[in-house]
PDB file of C-alpha atoms and ligand atoms in Angstrom:
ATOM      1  CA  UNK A   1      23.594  22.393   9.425  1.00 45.00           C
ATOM      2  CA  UNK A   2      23.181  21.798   5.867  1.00 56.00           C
ATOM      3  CA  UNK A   3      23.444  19.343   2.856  1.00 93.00           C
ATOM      4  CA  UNK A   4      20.635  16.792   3.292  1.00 97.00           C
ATOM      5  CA  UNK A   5      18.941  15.390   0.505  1.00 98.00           C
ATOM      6  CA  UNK A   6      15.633  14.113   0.903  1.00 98.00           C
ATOM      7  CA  UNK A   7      14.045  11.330  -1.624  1.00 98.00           C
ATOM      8  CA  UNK A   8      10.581  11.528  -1.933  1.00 98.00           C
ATOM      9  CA  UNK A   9       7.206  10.693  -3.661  1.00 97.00           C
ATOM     10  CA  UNK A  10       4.506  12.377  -3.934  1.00 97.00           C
ATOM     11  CA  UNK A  11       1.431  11.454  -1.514  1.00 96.00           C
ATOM     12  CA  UNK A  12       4.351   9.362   0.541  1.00 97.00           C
ATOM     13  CA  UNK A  13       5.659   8.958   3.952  1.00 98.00           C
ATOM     14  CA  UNK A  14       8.662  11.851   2.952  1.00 98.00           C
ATOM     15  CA  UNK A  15       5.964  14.970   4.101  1.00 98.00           C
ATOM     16  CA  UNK A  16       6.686  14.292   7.877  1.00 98.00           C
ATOM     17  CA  UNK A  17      10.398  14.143   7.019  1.00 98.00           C
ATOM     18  CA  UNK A  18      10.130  17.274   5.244  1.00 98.00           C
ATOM     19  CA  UNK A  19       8.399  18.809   7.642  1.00 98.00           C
ATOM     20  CA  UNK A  20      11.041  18.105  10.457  1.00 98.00           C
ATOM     21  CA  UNK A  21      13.402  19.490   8.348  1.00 98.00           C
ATOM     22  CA  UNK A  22      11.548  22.789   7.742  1.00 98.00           C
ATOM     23  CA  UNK A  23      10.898  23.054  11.654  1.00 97.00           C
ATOM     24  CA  UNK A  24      14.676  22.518  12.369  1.00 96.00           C
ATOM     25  CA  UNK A  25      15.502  24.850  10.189  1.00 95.00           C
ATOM     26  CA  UNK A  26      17.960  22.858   7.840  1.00 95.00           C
ATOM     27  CA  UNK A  27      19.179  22.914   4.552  1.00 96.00           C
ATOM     28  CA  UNK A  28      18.074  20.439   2.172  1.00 97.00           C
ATOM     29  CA  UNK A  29      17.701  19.680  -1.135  1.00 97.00           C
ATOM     30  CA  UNK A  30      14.947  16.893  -2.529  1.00 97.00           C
ATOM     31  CA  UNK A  31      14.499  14.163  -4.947  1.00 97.00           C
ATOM     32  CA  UNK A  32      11.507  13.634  -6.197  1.00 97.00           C
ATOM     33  CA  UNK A  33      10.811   9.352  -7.269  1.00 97.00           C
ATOM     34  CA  UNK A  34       8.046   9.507  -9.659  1.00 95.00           C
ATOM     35  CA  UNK A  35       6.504   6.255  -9.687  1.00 94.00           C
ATOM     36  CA  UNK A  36       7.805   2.653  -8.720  1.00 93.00           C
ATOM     37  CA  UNK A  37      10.553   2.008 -10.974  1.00 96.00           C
ATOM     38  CA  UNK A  38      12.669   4.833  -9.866  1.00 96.00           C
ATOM     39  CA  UNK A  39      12.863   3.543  -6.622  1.00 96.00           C
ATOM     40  CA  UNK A  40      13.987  -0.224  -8.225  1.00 97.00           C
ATOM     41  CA  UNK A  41      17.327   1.442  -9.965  1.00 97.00           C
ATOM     42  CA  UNK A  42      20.188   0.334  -8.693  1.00 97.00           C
ATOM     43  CA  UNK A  43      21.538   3.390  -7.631  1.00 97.00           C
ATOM     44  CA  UNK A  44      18.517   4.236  -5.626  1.00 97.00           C
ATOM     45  CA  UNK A  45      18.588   0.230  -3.998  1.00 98.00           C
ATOM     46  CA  UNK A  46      21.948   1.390  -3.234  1.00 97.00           C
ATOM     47  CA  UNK A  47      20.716   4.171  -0.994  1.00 97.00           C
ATOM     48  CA  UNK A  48      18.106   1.579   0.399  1.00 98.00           C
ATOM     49  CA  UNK A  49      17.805  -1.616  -0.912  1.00 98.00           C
ATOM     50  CA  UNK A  50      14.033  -2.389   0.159  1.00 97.00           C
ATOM     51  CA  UNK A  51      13.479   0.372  -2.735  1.00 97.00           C
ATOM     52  CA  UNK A  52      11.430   2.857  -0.715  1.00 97.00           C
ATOM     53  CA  UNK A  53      11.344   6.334   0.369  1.00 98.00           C
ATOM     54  CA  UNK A  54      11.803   8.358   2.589  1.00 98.00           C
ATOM     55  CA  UNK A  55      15.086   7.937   2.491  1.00 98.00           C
ATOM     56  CA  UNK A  56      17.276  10.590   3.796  1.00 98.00           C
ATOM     57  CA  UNK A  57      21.367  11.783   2.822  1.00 98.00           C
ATOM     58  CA  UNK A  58      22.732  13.092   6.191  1.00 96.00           C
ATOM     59  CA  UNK A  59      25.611  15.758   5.479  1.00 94.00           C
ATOM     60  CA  UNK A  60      28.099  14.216   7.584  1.00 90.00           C
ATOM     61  CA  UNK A  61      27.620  10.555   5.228  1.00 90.00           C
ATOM     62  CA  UNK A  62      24.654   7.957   6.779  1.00 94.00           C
ATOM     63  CA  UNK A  63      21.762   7.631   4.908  1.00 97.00           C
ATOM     64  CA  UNK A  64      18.610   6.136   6.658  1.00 98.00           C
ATOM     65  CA  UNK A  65      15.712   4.953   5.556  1.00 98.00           C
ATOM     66  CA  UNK A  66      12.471   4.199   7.617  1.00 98.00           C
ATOM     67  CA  UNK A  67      10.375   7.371   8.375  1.00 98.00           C
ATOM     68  CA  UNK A  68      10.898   6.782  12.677  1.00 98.00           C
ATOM     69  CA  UNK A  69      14.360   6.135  12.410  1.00 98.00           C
ATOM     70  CA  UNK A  70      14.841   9.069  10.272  1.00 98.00           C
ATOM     71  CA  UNK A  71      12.983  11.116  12.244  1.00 98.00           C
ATOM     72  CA  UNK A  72      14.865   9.879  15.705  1.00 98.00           C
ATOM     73  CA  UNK A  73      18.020  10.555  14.071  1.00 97.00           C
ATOM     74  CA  UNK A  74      17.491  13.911  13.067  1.00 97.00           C
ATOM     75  CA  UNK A  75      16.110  14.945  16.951  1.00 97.00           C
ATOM     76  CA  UNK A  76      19.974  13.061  18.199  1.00 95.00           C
ATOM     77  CA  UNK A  77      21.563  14.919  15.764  1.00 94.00           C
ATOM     78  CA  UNK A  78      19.660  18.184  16.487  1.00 94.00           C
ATOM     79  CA  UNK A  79      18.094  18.082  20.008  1.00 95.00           C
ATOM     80  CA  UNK A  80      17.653  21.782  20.866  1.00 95.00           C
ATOM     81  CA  UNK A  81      15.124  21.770  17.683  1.00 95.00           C
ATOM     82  CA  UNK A  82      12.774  20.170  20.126  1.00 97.00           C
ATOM     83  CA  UNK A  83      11.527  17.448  17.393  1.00 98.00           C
ATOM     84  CA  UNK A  84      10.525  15.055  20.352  1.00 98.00           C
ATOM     85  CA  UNK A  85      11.610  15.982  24.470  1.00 98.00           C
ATOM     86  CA  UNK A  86      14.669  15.402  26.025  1.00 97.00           C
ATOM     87  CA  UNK A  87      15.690  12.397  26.591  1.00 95.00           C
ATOM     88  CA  UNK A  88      15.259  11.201  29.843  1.00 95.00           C
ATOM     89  CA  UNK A  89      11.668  13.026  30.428  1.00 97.00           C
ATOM     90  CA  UNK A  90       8.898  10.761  30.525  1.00 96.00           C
ATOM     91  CA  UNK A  91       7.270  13.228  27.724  1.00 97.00           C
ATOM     92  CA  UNK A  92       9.705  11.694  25.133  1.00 98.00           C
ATOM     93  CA  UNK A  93       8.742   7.792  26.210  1.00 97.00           C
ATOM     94  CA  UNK A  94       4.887   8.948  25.297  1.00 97.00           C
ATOM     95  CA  UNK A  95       6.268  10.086  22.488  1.00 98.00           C
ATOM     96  CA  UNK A  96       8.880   8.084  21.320  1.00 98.00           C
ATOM     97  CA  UNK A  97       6.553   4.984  22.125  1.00 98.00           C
ATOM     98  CA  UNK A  98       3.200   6.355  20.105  1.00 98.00           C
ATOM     99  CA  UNK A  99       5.650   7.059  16.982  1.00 98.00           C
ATOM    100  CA  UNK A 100       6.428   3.327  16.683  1.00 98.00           C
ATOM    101  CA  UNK A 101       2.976   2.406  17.099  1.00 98.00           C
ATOM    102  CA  UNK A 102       2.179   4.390  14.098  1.00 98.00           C
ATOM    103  CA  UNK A 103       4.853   3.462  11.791  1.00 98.00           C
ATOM    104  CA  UNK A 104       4.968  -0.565  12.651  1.00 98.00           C
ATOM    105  CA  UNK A 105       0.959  -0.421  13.072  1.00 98.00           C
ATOM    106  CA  UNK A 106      -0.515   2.340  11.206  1.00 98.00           C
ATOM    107  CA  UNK A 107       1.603   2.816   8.563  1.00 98.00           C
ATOM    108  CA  UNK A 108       1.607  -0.776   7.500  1.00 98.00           C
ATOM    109  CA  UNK A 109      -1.699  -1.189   7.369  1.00 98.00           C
ATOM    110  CA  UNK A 110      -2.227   1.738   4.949  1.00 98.00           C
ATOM    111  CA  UNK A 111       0.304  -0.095   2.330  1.00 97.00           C
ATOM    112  CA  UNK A 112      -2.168  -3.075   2.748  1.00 98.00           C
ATOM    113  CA  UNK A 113      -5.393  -1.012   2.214  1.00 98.00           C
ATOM    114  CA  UNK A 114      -4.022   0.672  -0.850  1.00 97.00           C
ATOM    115  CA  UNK A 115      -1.965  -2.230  -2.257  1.00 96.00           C
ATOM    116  CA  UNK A 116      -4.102  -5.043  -0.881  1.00 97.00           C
ATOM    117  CA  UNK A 117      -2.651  -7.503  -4.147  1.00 96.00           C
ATOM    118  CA  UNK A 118       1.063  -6.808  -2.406  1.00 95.00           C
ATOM    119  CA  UNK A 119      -0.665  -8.728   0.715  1.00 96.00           C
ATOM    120  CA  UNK A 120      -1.260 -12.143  -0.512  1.00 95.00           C
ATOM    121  CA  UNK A 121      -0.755 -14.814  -2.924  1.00 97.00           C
ATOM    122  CA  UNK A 122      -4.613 -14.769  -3.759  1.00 96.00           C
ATOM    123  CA  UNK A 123      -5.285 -13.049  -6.861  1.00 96.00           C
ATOM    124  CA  UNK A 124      -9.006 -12.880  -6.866  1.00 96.00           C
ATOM    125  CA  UNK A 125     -10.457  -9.787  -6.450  1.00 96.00           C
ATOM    126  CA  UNK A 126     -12.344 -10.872  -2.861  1.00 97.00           C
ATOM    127  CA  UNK A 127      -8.808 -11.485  -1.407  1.00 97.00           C
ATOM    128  CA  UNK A 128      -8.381  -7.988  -2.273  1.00 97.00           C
ATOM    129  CA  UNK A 129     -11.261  -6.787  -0.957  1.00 97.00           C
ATOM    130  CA  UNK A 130     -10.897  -8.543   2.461  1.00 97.00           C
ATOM    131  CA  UNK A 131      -7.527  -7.087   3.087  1.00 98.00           C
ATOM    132  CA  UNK A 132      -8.839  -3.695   2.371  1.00 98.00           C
ATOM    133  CA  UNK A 133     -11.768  -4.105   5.091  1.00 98.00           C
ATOM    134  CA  UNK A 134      -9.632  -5.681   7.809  1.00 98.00           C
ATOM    135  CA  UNK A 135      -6.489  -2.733   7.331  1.00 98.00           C
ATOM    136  CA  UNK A 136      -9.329  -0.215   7.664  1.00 98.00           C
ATOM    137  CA  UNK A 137     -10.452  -1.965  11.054  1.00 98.00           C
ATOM    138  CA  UNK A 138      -7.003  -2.080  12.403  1.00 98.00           C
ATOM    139  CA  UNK A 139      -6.428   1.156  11.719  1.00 98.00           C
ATOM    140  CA  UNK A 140      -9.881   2.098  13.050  1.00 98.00           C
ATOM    141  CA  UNK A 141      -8.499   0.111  16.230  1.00 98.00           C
ATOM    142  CA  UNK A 142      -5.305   1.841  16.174  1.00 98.00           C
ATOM    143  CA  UNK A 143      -6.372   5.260  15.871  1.00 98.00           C
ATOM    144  CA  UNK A 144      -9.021   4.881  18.566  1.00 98.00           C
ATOM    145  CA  UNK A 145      -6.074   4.096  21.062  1.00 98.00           C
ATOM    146  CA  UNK A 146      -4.019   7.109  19.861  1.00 98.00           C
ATOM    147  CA  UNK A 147      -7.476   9.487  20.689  1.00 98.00           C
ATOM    148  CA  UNK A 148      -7.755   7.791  24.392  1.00 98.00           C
ATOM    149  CA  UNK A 149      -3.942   8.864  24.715  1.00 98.00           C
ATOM    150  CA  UNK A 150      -4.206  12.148  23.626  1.00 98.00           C
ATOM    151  CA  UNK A 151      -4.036  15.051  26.587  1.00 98.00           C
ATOM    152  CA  UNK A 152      -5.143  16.936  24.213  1.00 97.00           C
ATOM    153  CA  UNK A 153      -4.405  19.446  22.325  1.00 98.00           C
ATOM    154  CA  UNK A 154      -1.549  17.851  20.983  1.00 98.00           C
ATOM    155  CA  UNK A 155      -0.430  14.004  22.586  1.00 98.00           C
ATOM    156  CA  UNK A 156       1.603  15.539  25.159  1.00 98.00           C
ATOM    157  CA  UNK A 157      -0.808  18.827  25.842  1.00 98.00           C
ATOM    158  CA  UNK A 158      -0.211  21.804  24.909  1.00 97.00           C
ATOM    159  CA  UNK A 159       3.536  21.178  22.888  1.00 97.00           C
ATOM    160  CA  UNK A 160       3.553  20.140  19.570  1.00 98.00           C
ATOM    161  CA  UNK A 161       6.199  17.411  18.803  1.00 98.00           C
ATOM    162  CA  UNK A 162       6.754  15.102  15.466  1.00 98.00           C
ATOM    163  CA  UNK A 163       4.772  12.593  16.944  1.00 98.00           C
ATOM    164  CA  UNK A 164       1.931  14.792  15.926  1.00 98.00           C
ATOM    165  CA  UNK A 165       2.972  15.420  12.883  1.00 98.00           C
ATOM    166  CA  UNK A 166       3.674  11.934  11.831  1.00 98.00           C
ATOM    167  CA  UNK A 167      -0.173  10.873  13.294  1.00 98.00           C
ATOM    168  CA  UNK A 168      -1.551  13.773  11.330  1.00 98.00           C
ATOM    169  CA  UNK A 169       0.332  12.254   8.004  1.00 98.00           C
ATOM    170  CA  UNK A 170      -1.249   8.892   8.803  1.00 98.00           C
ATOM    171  CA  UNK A 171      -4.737  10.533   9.131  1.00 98.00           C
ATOM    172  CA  UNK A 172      -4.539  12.208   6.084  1.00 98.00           C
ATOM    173  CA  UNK A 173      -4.372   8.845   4.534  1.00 98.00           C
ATOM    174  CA  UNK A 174      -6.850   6.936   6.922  1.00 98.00           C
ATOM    175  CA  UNK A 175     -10.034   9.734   6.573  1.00 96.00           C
ATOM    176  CA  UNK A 176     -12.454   8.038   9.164  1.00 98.00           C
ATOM    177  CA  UNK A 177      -9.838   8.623  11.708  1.00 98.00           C
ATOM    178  CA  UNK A 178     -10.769  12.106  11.773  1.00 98.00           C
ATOM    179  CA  UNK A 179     -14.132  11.523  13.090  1.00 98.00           C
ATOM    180  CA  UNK A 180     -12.495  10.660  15.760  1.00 98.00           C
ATOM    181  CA  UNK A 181     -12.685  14.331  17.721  1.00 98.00           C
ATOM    182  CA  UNK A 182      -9.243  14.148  19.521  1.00 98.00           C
ATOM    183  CA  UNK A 183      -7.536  13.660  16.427  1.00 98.00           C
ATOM    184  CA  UNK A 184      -9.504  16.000  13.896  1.00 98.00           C
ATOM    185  CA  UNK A 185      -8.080  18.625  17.068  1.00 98.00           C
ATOM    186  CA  UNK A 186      -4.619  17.791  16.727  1.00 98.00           C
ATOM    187  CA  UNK A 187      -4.490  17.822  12.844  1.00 98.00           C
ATOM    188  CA  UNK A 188      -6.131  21.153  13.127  1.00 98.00           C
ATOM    189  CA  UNK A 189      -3.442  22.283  15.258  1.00 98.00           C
ATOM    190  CA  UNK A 190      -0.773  20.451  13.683  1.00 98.00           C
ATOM    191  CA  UNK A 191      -1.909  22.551  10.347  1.00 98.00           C
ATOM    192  CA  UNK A 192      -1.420  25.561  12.253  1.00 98.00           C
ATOM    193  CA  UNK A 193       2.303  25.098  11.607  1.00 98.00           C
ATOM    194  CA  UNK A 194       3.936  26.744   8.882  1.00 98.00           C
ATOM    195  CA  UNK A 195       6.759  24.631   8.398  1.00 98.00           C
ATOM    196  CA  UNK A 196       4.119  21.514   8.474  1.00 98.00           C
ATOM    197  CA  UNK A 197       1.757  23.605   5.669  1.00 98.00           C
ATOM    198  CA  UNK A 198       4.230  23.868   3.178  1.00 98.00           C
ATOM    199  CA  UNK A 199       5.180  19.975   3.395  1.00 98.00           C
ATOM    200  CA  UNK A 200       1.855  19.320   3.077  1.00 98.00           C
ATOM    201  CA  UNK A 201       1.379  21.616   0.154  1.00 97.00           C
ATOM    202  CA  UNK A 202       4.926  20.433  -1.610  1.00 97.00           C
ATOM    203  CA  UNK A 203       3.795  16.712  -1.154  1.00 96.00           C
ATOM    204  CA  UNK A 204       0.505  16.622  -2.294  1.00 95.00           C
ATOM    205  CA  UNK A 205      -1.408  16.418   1.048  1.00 97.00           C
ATOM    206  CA  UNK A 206      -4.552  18.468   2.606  1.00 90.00           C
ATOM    207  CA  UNK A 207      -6.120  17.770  -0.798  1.00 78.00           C
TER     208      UNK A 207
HETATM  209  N1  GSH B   1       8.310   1.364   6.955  1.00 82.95           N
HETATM  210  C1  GSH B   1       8.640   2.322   5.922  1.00 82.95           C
HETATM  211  C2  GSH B   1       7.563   2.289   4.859  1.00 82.95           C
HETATM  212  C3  GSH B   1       7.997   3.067   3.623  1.00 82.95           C
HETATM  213  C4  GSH B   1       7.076   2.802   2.447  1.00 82.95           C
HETATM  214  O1  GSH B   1       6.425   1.752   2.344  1.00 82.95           O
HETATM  215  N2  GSH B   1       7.037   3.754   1.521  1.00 82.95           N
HETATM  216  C5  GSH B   1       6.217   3.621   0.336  1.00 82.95           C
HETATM  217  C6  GSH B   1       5.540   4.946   0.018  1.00 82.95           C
HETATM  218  S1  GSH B   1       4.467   5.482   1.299  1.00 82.95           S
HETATM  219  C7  GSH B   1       7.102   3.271  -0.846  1.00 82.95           C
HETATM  220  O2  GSH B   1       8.131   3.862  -1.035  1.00 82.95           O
HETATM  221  N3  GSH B   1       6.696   2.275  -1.646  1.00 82.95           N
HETATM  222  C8  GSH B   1       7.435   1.899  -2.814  1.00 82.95           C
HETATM  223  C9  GSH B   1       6.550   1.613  -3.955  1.00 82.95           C
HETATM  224  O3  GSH B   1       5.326   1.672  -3.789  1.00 82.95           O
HETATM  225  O4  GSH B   1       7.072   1.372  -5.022  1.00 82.95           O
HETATM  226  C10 GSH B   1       8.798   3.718   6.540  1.00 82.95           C
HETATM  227  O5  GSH B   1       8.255   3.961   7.643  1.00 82.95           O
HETATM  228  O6  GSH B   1       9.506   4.565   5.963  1.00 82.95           O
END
């Protein structure tokens, strides 16, 4: 398999999609958006026209945006890399299910703690300030229900899948959820990875 193109930003949602694509072992090239207005051209809106990445170029044409979807695509397309279980097992349900918690819960409300002024037609800085303090009690909330769900080391026990990966990503960006001592264990284990280190290290996370 070979020929994807990954577009990415530093400190972004592209390091678990890198990552997958280390630990299946395909060939990819990158493209790195530096700031906001790269991802506004109209060649890039082309690719996806909410203007954010990941976004990734499959070989055989599709290109998919949203860091789930991507990440369910490549396990169809590749499903002895063991990104997530078979289908079928009630292993990939778990996992399936706690990877769109993170991404339509988690993941959102990270964009609203960092870019609380994206979040409402307030301007004052209080408005600000209140979105930042109820994002970092949702995702307090949300995290907390990941840890009761984990079997610990990883969610499913003792095999790693990109669910990990993807809560480990949201951690890194959410630092109170690692007092949290189920899920400071499975980043710790997740890290153990090699293919998941040098994401991390190409993307600007661990740091
Ligand atoms: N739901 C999307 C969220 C993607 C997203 O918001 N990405 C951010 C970076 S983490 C982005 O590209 N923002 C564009 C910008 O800030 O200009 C996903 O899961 O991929």
């Amino acid at each position: 398999m070979s020929g994807y193109t990954l577009y990415w930003r530093r400190g972004s949602g592209s390091v678990v999609i890198e990552a997958a694509l280390r630990m299946i072992g395909a060939d990819f090239n990158c493209v790195e958006m530096q700031d906001s207005a790269m991802c506004q051209t109209p060649e890039f809106l082309a690719l996806n026209p909410a203007g954010k990445v990941p976004v990734l170029a499959c070989p055989s044409g599709p290109v998919i945006a949203e860091s789930a979807a991507i990440l369910l695509v490549l396990d169809d397309l590749l499903p002895e890399a063991r990104l997530l279980p078979p289908h079928g097992t009630p292993g990939r349900s778990k996992a399936v299910q706690w990877l769109i918690f993170m991404s339509a819960n988690i993941y959102t409300a990270d964009l609203r703690y960092y870019y609380p002024e994206r979040h409402t037609t307030d301007t004052s800085p209080a408005a600000a300030a209140a979105i930042k303090r109820q994002s970092a009690l949702d995702m307090d909330r949300d995290f907390a229900q990941i840890a009761s769900a984990i079997e610990g080391p990883f969610l499913l026990g003792e095999t790693m899948t990109i669910t990990d990966v993807y809560a480990a990503m949201l951690a890194d960006w959410h630092a109170p959820a690692m007092q949290l001592p189920e899920i400071a264990t499975l980043v710790a284990h997740v890290l153990e990875n090699e293919a998941v280190r040098t994401a991390w290290e190409n993307q600007g996370f661990g740091g």
